[in-house]
Each structure stands twice: as C-alpha cells, then as structure tokens.
Coordinates of C-alpha atoms and ligand atoms in Angstrom, one line a residue:
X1 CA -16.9 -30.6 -7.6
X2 CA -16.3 -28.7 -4.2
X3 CA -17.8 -28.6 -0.8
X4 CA -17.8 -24.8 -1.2
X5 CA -19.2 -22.3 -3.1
X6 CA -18.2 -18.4 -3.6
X7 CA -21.0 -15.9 -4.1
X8 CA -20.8 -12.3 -4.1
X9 CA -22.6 -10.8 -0.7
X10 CA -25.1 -8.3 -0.3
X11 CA -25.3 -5.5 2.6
X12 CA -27.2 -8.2 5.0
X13 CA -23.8 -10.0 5.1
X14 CA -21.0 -7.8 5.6
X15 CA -21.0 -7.6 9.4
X16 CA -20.4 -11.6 9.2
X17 CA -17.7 -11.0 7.1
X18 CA -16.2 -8.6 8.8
X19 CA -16.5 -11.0 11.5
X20 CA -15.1 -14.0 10.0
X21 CA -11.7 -11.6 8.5
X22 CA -11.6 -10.4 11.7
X23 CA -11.7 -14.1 13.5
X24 CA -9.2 -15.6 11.1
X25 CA -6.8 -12.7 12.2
X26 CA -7.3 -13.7 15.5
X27 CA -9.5 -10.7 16.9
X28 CA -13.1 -10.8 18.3
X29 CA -15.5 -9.0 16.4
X30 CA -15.8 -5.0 15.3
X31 CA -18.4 -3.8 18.8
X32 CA -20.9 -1.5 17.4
X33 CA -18.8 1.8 17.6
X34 CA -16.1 0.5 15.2
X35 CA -18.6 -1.0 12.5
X36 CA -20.1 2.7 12.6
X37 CA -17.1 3.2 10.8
X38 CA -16.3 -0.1 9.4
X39 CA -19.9 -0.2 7.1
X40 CA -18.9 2.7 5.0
X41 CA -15.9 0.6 3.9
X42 CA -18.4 -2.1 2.1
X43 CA -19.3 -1.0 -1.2
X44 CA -22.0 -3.1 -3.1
X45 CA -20.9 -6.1 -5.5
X46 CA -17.1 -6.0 -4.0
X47 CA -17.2 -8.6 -1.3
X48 CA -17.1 -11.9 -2.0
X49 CA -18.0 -15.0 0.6
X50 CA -17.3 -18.6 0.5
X51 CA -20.2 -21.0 1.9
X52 CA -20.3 -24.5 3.1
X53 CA -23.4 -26.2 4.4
X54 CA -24.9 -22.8 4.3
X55 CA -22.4 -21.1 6.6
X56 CA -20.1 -18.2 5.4
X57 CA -16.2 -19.5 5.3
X58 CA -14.4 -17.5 4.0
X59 CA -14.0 -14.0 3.0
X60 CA -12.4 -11.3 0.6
X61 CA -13.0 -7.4 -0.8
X62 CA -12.1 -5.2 -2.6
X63 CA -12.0 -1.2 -2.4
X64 CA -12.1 1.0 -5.4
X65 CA -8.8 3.0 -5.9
X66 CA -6.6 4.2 -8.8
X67 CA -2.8 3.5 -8.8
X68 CA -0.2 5.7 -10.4
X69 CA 2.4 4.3 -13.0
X70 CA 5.8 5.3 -14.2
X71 CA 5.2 8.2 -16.6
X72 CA 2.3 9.7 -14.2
X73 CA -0.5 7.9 -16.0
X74 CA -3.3 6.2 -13.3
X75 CA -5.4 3.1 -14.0
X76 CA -7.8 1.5 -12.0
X77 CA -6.8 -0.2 -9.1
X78 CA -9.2 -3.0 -6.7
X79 CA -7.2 -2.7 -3.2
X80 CA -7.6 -6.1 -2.4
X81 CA -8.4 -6.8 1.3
X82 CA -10.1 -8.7 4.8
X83 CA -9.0 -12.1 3.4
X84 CA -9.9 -14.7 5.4
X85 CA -10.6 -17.9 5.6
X86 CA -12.5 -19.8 9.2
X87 CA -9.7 -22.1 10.9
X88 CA -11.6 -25.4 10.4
X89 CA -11.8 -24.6 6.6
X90 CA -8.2 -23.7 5.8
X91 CA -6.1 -25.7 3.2
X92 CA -8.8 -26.9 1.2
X93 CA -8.7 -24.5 -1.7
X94 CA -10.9 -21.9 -0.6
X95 CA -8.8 -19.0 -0.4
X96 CA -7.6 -20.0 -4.1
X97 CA -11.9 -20.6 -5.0
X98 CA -12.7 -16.9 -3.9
X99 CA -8.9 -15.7 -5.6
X100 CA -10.6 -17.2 -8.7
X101 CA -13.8 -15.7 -8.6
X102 CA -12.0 -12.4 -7.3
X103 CA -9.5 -11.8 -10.1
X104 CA -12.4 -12.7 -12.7
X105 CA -14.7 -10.1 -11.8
X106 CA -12.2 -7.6 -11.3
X107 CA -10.9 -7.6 -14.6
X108 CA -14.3 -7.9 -16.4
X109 CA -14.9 -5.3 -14.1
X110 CA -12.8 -3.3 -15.4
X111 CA -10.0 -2.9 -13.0
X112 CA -6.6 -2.9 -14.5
X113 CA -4.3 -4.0 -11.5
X114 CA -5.0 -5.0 -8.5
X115 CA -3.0 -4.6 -5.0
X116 CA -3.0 -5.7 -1.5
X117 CA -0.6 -6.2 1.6
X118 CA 0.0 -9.5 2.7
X119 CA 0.3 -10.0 6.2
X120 CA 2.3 -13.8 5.0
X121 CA 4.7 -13.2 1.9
X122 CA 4.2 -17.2 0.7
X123 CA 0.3 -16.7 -0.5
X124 CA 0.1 -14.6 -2.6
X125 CA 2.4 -15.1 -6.2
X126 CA 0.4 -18.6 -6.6
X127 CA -2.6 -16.3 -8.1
X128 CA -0.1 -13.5 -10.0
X129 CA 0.7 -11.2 -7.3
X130 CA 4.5 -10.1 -7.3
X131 CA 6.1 -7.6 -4.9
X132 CA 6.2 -4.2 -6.6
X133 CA 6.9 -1.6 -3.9
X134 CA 9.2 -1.7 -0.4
X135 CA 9.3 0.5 2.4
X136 CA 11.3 1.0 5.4
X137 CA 10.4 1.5 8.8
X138 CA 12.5 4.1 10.9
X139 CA 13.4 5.0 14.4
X140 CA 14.4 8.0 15.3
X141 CA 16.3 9.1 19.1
X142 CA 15.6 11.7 20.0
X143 CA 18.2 12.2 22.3
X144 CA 21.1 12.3 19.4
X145 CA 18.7 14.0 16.6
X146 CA 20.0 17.3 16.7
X147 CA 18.6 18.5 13.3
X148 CA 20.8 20.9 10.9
X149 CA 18.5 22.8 9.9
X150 CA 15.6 25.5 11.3
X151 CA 12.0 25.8 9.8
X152 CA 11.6 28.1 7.4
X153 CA 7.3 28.0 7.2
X154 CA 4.8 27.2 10.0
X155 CA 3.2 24.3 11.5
X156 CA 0.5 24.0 13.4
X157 CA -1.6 21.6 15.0
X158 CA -5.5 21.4 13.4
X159 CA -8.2 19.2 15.4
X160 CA -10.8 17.5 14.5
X161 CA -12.8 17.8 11.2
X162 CA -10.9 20.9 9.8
X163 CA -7.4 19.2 10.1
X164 CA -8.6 15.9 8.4
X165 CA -10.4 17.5 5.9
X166 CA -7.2 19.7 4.9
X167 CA -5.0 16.4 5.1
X168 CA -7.7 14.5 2.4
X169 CA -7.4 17.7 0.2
X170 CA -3.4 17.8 0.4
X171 CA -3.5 14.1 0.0
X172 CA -5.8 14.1 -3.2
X173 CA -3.7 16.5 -5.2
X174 CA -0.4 14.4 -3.9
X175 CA -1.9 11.0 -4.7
X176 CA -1.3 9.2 -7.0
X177 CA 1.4 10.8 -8.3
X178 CA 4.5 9.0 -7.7
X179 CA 4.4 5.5 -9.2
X180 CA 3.0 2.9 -6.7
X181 CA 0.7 5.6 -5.1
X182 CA -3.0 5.3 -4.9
X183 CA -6.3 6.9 -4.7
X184 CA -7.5 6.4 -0.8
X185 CA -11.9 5.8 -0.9
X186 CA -13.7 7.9 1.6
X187 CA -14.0 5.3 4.3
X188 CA -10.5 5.1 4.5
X189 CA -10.0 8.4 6.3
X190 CA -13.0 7.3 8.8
X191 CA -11.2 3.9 9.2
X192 CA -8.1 4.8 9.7
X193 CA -7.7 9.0 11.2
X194 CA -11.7 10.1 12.3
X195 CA -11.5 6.5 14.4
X196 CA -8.1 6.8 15.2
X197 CA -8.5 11.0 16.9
X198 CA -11.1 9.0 18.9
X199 CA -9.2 5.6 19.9
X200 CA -5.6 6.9 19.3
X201 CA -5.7 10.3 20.3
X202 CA -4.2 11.2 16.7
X203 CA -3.3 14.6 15.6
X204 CA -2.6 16.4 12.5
X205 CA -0.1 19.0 11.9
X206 CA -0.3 21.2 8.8
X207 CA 2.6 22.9 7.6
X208 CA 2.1 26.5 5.4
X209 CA 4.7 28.3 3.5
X210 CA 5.8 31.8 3.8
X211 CA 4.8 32.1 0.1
X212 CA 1.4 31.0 0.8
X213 CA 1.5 30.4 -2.7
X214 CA -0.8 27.5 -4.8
X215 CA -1.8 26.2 -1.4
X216 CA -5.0 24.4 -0.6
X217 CA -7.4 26.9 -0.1
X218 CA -10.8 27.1 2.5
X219 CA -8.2 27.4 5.5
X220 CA -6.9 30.9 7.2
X221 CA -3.4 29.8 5.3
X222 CA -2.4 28.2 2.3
X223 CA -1.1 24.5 3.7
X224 CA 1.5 22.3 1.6
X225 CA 1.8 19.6 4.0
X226 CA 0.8 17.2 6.4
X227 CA 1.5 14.7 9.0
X228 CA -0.8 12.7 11.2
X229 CA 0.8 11.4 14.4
X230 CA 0.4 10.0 17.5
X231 CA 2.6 10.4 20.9
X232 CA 2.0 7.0 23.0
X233 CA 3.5 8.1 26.4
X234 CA 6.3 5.8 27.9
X235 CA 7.0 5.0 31.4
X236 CA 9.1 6.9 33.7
X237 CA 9.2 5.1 37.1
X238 CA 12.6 4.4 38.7
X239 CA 13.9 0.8 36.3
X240 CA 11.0 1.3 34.0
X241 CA 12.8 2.0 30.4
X242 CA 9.4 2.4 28.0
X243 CA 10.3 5.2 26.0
X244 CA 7.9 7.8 25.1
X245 CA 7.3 7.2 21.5
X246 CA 6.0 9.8 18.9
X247 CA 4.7 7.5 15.7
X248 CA 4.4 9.3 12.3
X249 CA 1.6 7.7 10.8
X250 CA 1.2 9.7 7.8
X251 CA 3.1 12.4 6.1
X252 CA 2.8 14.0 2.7
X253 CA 4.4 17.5 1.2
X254 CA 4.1 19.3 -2.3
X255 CA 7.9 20.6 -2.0
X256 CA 11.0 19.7 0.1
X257 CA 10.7 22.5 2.2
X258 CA 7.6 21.4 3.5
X259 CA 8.3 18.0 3.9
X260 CA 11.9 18.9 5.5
X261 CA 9.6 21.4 8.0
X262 CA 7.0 18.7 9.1
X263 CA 9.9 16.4 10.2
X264 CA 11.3 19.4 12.5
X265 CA 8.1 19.9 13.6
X266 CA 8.0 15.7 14.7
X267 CA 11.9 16.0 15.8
X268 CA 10.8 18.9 18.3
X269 CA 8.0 17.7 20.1
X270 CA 8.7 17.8 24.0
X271 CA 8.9 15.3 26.2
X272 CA 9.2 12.4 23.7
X273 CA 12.2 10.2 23.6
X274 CA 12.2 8.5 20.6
X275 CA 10.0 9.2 16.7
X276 CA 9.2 5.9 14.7
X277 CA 7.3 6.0 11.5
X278 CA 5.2 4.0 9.4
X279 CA 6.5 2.1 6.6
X280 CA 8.0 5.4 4.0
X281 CA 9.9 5.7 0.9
X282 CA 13.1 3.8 0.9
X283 CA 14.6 6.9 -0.7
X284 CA 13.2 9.4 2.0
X285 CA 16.5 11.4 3.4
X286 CA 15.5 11.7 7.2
X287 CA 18.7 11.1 8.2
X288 CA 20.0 14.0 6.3
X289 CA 18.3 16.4 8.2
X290 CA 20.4 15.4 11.4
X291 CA 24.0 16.2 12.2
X292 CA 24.1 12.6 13.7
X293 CA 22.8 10.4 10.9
X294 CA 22.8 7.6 13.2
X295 CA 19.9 8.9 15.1
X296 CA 18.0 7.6 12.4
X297 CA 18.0 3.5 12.4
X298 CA 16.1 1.5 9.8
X299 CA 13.8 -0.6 12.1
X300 CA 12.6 -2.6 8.9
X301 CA 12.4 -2.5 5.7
X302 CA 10.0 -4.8 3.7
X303 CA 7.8 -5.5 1.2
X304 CA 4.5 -3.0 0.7
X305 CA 2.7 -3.5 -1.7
X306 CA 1.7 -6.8 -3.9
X307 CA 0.4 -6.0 -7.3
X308 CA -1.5 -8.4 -9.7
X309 CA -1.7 -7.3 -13.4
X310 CA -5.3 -8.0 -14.2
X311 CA -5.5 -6.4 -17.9
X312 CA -1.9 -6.9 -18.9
X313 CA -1.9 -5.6 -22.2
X314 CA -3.7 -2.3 -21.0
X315 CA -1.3 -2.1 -18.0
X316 CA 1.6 -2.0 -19.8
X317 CA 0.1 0.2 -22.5
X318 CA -0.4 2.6 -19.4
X319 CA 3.1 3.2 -18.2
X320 CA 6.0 4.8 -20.1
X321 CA 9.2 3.2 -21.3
X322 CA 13.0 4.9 -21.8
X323 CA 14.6 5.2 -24.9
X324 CA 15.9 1.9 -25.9
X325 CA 15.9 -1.4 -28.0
X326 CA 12.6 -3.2 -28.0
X327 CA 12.1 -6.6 -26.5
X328 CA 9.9 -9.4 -27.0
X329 CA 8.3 -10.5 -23.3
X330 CA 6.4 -13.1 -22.8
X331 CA 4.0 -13.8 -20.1
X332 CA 2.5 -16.8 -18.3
X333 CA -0.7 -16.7 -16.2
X334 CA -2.7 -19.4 -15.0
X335 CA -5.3 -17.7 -13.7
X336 CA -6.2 -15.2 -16.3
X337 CA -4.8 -17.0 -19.2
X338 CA -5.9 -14.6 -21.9
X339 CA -3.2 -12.2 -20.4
X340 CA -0.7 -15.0 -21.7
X341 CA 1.4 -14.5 -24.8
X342 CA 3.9 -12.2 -26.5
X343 CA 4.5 -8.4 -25.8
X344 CA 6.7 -6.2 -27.7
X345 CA 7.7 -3.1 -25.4
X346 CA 9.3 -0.3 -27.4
X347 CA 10.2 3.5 -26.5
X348 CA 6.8 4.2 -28.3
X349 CA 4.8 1.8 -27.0
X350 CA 3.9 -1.9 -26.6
X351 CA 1.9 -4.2 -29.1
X352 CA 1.0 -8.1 -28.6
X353 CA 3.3 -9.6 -31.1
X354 CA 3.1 -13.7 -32.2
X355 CA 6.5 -13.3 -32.0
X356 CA 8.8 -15.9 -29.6
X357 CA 9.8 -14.2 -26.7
X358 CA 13.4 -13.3 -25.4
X359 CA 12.4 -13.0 -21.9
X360 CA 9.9 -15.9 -20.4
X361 CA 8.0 -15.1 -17.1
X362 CA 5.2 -15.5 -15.0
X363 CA 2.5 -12.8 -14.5
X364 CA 3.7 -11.9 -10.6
X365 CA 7.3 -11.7 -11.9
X366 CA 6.2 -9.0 -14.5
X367 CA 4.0 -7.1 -11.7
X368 CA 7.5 -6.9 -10.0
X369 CA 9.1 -5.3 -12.5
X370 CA 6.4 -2.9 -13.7
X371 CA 6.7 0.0 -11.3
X372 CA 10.5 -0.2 -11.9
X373 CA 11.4 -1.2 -8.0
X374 CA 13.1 -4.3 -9.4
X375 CA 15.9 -4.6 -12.2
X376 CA 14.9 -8.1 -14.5
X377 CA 18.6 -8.6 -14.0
X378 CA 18.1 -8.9 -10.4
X379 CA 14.8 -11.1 -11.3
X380 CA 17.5 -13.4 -13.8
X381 CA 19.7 -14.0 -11.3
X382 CA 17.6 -15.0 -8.7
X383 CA 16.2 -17.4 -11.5
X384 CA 12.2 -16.0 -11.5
X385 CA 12.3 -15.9 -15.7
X386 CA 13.5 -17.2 -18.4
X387 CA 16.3 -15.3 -20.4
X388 CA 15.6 -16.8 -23.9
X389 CA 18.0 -14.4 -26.0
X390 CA 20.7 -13.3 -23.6
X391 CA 20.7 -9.2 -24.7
X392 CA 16.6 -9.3 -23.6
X393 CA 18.2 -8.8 -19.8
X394 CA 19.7 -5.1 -20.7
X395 CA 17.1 -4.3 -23.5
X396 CA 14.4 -4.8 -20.5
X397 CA 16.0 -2.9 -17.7
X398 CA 17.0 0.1 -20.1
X399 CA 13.0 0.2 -21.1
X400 CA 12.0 -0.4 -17.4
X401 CA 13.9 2.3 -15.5
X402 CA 12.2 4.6 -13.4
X403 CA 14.2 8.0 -11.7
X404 CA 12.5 7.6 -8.7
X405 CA 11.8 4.9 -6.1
X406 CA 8.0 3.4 -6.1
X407 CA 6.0 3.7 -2.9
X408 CA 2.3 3.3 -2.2
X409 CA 2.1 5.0 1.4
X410 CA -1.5 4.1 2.1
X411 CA -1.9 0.6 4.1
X412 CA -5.1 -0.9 4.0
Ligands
COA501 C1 -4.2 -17.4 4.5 C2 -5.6 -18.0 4.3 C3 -6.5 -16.9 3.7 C4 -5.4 -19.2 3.3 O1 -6.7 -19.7 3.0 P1 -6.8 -21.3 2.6 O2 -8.2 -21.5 2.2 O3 -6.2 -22.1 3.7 O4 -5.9 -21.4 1.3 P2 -6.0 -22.5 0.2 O5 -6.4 -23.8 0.8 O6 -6.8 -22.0 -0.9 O7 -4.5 -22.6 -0.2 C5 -4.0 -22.2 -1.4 C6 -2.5 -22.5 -1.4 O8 -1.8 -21.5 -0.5 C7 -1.1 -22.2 0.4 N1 -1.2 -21.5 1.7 C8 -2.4 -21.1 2.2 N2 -2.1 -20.4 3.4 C9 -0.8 -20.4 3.5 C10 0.1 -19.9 4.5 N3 -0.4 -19.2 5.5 N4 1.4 -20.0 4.3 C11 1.9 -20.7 3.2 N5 1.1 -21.2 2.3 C12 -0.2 -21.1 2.4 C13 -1.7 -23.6 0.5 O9 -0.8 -24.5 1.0 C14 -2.1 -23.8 -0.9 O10 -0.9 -24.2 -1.7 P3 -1.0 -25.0 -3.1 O11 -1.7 -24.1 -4.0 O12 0.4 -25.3 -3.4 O13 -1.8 -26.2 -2.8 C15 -6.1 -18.5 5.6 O14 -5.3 -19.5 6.1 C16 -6.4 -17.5 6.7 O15 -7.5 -16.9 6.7 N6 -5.4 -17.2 7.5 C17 -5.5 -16.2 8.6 C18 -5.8 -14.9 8.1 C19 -4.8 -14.4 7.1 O16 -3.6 -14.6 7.1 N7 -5.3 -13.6 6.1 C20 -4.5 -13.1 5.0 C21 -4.6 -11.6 5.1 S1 -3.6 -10.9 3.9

C-alpha cells in the first residue's frame, strides 16, 4: 500500500503538469504565450500524474515517435519526457510508481522502445534504460577556422513559415534513417524552431545544389539541406571578452556536399567570433574542413540518448545482424519480466530459445548494445554482464557491428 496513486490525465490537467515538470526543474511556470505552444505537445492518454491527498505530484509523458535501427528498419518509439517529481515528495518511490505504470502501458501499447534524455545519468538503468547513443558538443574559433574548401551550391537564408516548413520536409525524408534517429511529432518544430524565431531570433539556412536534382520540391530551388542557428551577440567594450557566438542548433544534409556547404555557410558568417553546436555525431568530420584542425575543440561529449527495450523480442527481431556464429543471450528485466529469458541471435534472425545462455545481462545493458554504439567486450570488461561461455564475447560483437556511428539528433 502507498500514499500515492498514478492515473493517466486528461486535457483539464496538463497545464498543472507542465507546471509541476517545470517546478521540479527549477523554473516558474510556462506564461500564456509559451503554453500556446506547449498544449500541442500533449497528446491524449500519454501523460501520466501521480496524486497524493488529491494533489498532483508527480509527472511523466510520452510523445509518439519512430526510431531507426541498424539495418534501416523503424519501430515505434514513446520519447519519454517532463519527468518530475514535487520537492516535498521525492525519494519515496514515486518516480519508480509512475516508471511502472509508464513502461506497462507503453508496451501494451504497442510501442517497441522507448527513449529519453536524462538530465542526471544515475536514474534511469534502475527501470531498463541503458545508454545507446553519444554526441559531442563542438567549438569552433573563428579566428583560426580558415576552411579548405569553397562552396560548391547555394545557401540562403529562408524566414519564417517557408524556411521551417522546408527544414520539416528535409528532416522527414532524413529521419530516421541512421540508426538512433527518430521521427520528430508536429509540436516539436512549434516547441523548439516557430517559438524559438520568436524568443531566439533563430534562422534557417537552406542549402541547394547546382544539380537541383531529387530535391524537395514546392520551393523556387530544389534544397538538400539545412541548418537552424542562432548568433547570440557578444560584448565588445574595452576589458569585456564575451565572444559573439553563432550556435548550430540543427543541421541535416542528403549528401556530403551539402552538409560540407552548410558548415561554410556557419564558418563565414560576419562578425561572429566563435561557432558552437548542439550535441552531433561523434563521427561528424568538422574539423576536416579547416586547414587548422584545432579550431575545432570538443567542448563535450556525452551521453544522448537512453533507450529502454519495451518489446524485446520484437526489437531485436527489428534490427539486422552480420554474418557470424550465433549466440545464446539472455536477458533480465525486472520491470517487464516477460521480456526475460533466452534469445538466440543469428545472421538470419533471432528466435527465443529454452536454451542456457552464454552471455547473462540486464535489459539496459542490452539497450546499450543494440544500436551498436557499444562493443559487449567493452560491456565485459567493465563487468555490466555475465560472460557464461567465454567465445559468446566475439560471437556477440561480430553479430552486433554497425558501419556507422548511432546518433538521435533531436533533443526533447
Ligand atoms: C529525479 C526525480 C524525478 C526522482 O523522483 P523520486 O520520486 O524522488 O524517485 P524515487 O523515489 O522513485 O526513486 C527511485 C530510485 O532512484 C533514486 N534516485 C532518484 N532520484 C535520484 C537522483 N537525482 N540521483 C540519484 N538517484 C536518484 C532513488 O534513490 C531510488 O533509488 P532505489 O531504487 O535504489 O531506492 C525527482 O527527484 C525530480 O523530479 N527531480 C528534479 C527534476 C528532474 O531531474 N527530472 C528528471 C528529468 S529527466
């Protein structure tokens, strides 16, 4: 018996939990202007709220998405989100209540992972969430970035409505594609790039080929990429060093020679003295486009997304395997315990087997592992499984390699 209970909200609620999230973070609540915005984000059924004494507590939601997996299949993905829990109700189990109901009705649902960012890394494995993409955080001076290249399309600035409407359409055929990317909802581009033209003064470049081939169409030019930036001006009184700071919030390309041309276009703004990004793909080659590679400096690099097999058997049907040896995985999870037991993953597929495993883990460990950003000989040595039958370790990472880095590249 608790002191709580978890129910899911309807529409008369969702400003209080906005609220409450928002509270728990430490911020006053969304004024009337923002929650124009912020309402579209609550979908019916999705948002869960923990009571006591009949006052809401606690809080957590989900948007609907789709995440890609190695092999370029996409499943169902909840993007897990505004958790929160009021300060004079923390540490009595009612995160891990609402985590409970959460994870139950996503999967009966029908959602086959879910993801989330974590804004503290030690929550989250408890209920089956394990670290499955990284990105790094870049800064760029200006002053030393003397690129090595020229353009070789155009790029040009779009406001308003037309530019985020071309971005969407770019971003739609992009994503997901790459494993670990997702499908952004509608309110997301309201949340995060209509809001932040108005608050931010955010703009979006679109970059066209000479080709003008396959393009997106419904614009005077055929565009194959975007970025969506922001320039937050510095300070240039006499011992004042803030630098003038041009932020890439958001850029996605169909080809390198887009991608390579919307970076120029950020490296040759005026009057700016320094480019940082938003968390991108550890493999992204920035620096390669400067004579100076040092211009470039990794500010961070960190973890990105958190993903929680909720359908394990259909998760890892999804994705594809290498040529290899099978091997017999086993999988614990408390939470969802009918996602425990015995997998056999082969080139051709993976069946549940009664068979003892080789390799022993828990649920978030196997999340970890299944976009291919981490080796299970990394995971052995750092003692997160169990190596029953010592060959599992190579059999495992020969099925689980990926060619190319995961990354999600949509925060929510
Ligand atoms: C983080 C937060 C949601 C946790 O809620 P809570 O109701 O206190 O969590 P619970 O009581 O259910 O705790 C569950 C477990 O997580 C642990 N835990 C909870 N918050 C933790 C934290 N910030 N750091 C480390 N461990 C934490 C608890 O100790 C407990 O451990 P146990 O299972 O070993 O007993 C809440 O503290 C909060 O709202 N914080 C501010 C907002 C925030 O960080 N939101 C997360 C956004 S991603």
């Amino acid at each position: 018996m608790t002191d709580h209970d978890v129910r899911v909200l309807d529409d008369s609620q969702y400003r209080t939990a906005h609220g409450l999230f928002r509270g728990a973070l430490h911020h006053k609540p969304a004024p009337d202007d923002v929650w124009e915005f912020v309402r579209e984000s609550y979908d019916p059924g999705r948002t869960f709220g923990a009571f006591a004494d009949g006052e809401m507590i606690g809080t957590v939601q989900a948007f609907p998405s789709r995440l890609a997996v190695p092999g370029g299949a996409v499943v169902r993905n909840a993007a897990v989100s505004r958790v929160g829990v009021r300060a004079d109700w923390t540490r009595r189990g009612v995160l891990s209540a609402l985590q409970r109901a959460q994870l139950r009705a996503l999967r009966a649902d029908g959602d086959v992972v879910a993801t989330l960012r974590a804004t503290e890394s030690a929550i989250y494995g408890r209920y089956g969430y394990g670290v499955a993409t990284r990105y790094r955080f870049l800064k760029i001076d200006r002053r030393k970035a003397v690129p090595r290249t020229r353009p070789v399309g155009r790029v040009r600035l779009v406001e308003g409505e037309e530019g985020e409407r071309i971005a969407l359409a770019l971003f739609d055929e992009l994503s997901p594609g790459r494993a670990g990317t997702i499908a952004r909802w509608p309110a997301w581009w309201g949340m995060n790039v209509r809001r932040g033209a108005v608050e931010e003064n955010l703009k979006i470049a679109v970059r066209s080929g000479s080709s003008g081939a396959s393009g997106i169409s419904g614009t005077s030019d055929d565009v194959d990429g975007y970025a969506v930036f922001k320039v937050v001006p510095g300070d240039y009184e006499p011992g004042v060093h803030k630098p003038t700071t041009l932020v890439v919030m958001d850029l996605w390309a169909r080809n390198a020679e887009a991608w390579a041309d919307l970076w120029l276009f950020a490296l040759g703004v005026d009057l700016v003295d320094q480019v940082t990004t938003f968390g991108r793909p550890l493999d992204e080659p920035v620096e390669w486009l400067l004579t100076d590679h040092r211009a470039c400096q990794v500010v961070q690099e960190t973890d990105e997304t958190w993903l929680r097999l909720l359908d394990v058997p259909a998760a890892l049907a999804a994705r594809t395997y290498r040529d290899g040896e099978p091997v017999v995985i086993g999988v614990r999870d408390a939470y969802l315990p009918e996602n425990s037991g015995s997998y056999r993953i082969a080139p051709d597929g993976v069946t549940r087997v009664d068979d003892a495993p080789e390799l022993l883990l828990d649920v978030d460990v196997l999340a970890s592992t299944y976009l291919g950003g981490v080796s299970f000989a990394t995971l052995a040595a750092t003692r997160r499984l169990d190596l029953v039958a010592p060959t599992a370790l190579a059999r495992a990472d020969a099925l689980f390699a990926v060619s190319e880095v995961p990354w999600c590249g949509t925060y929510f």
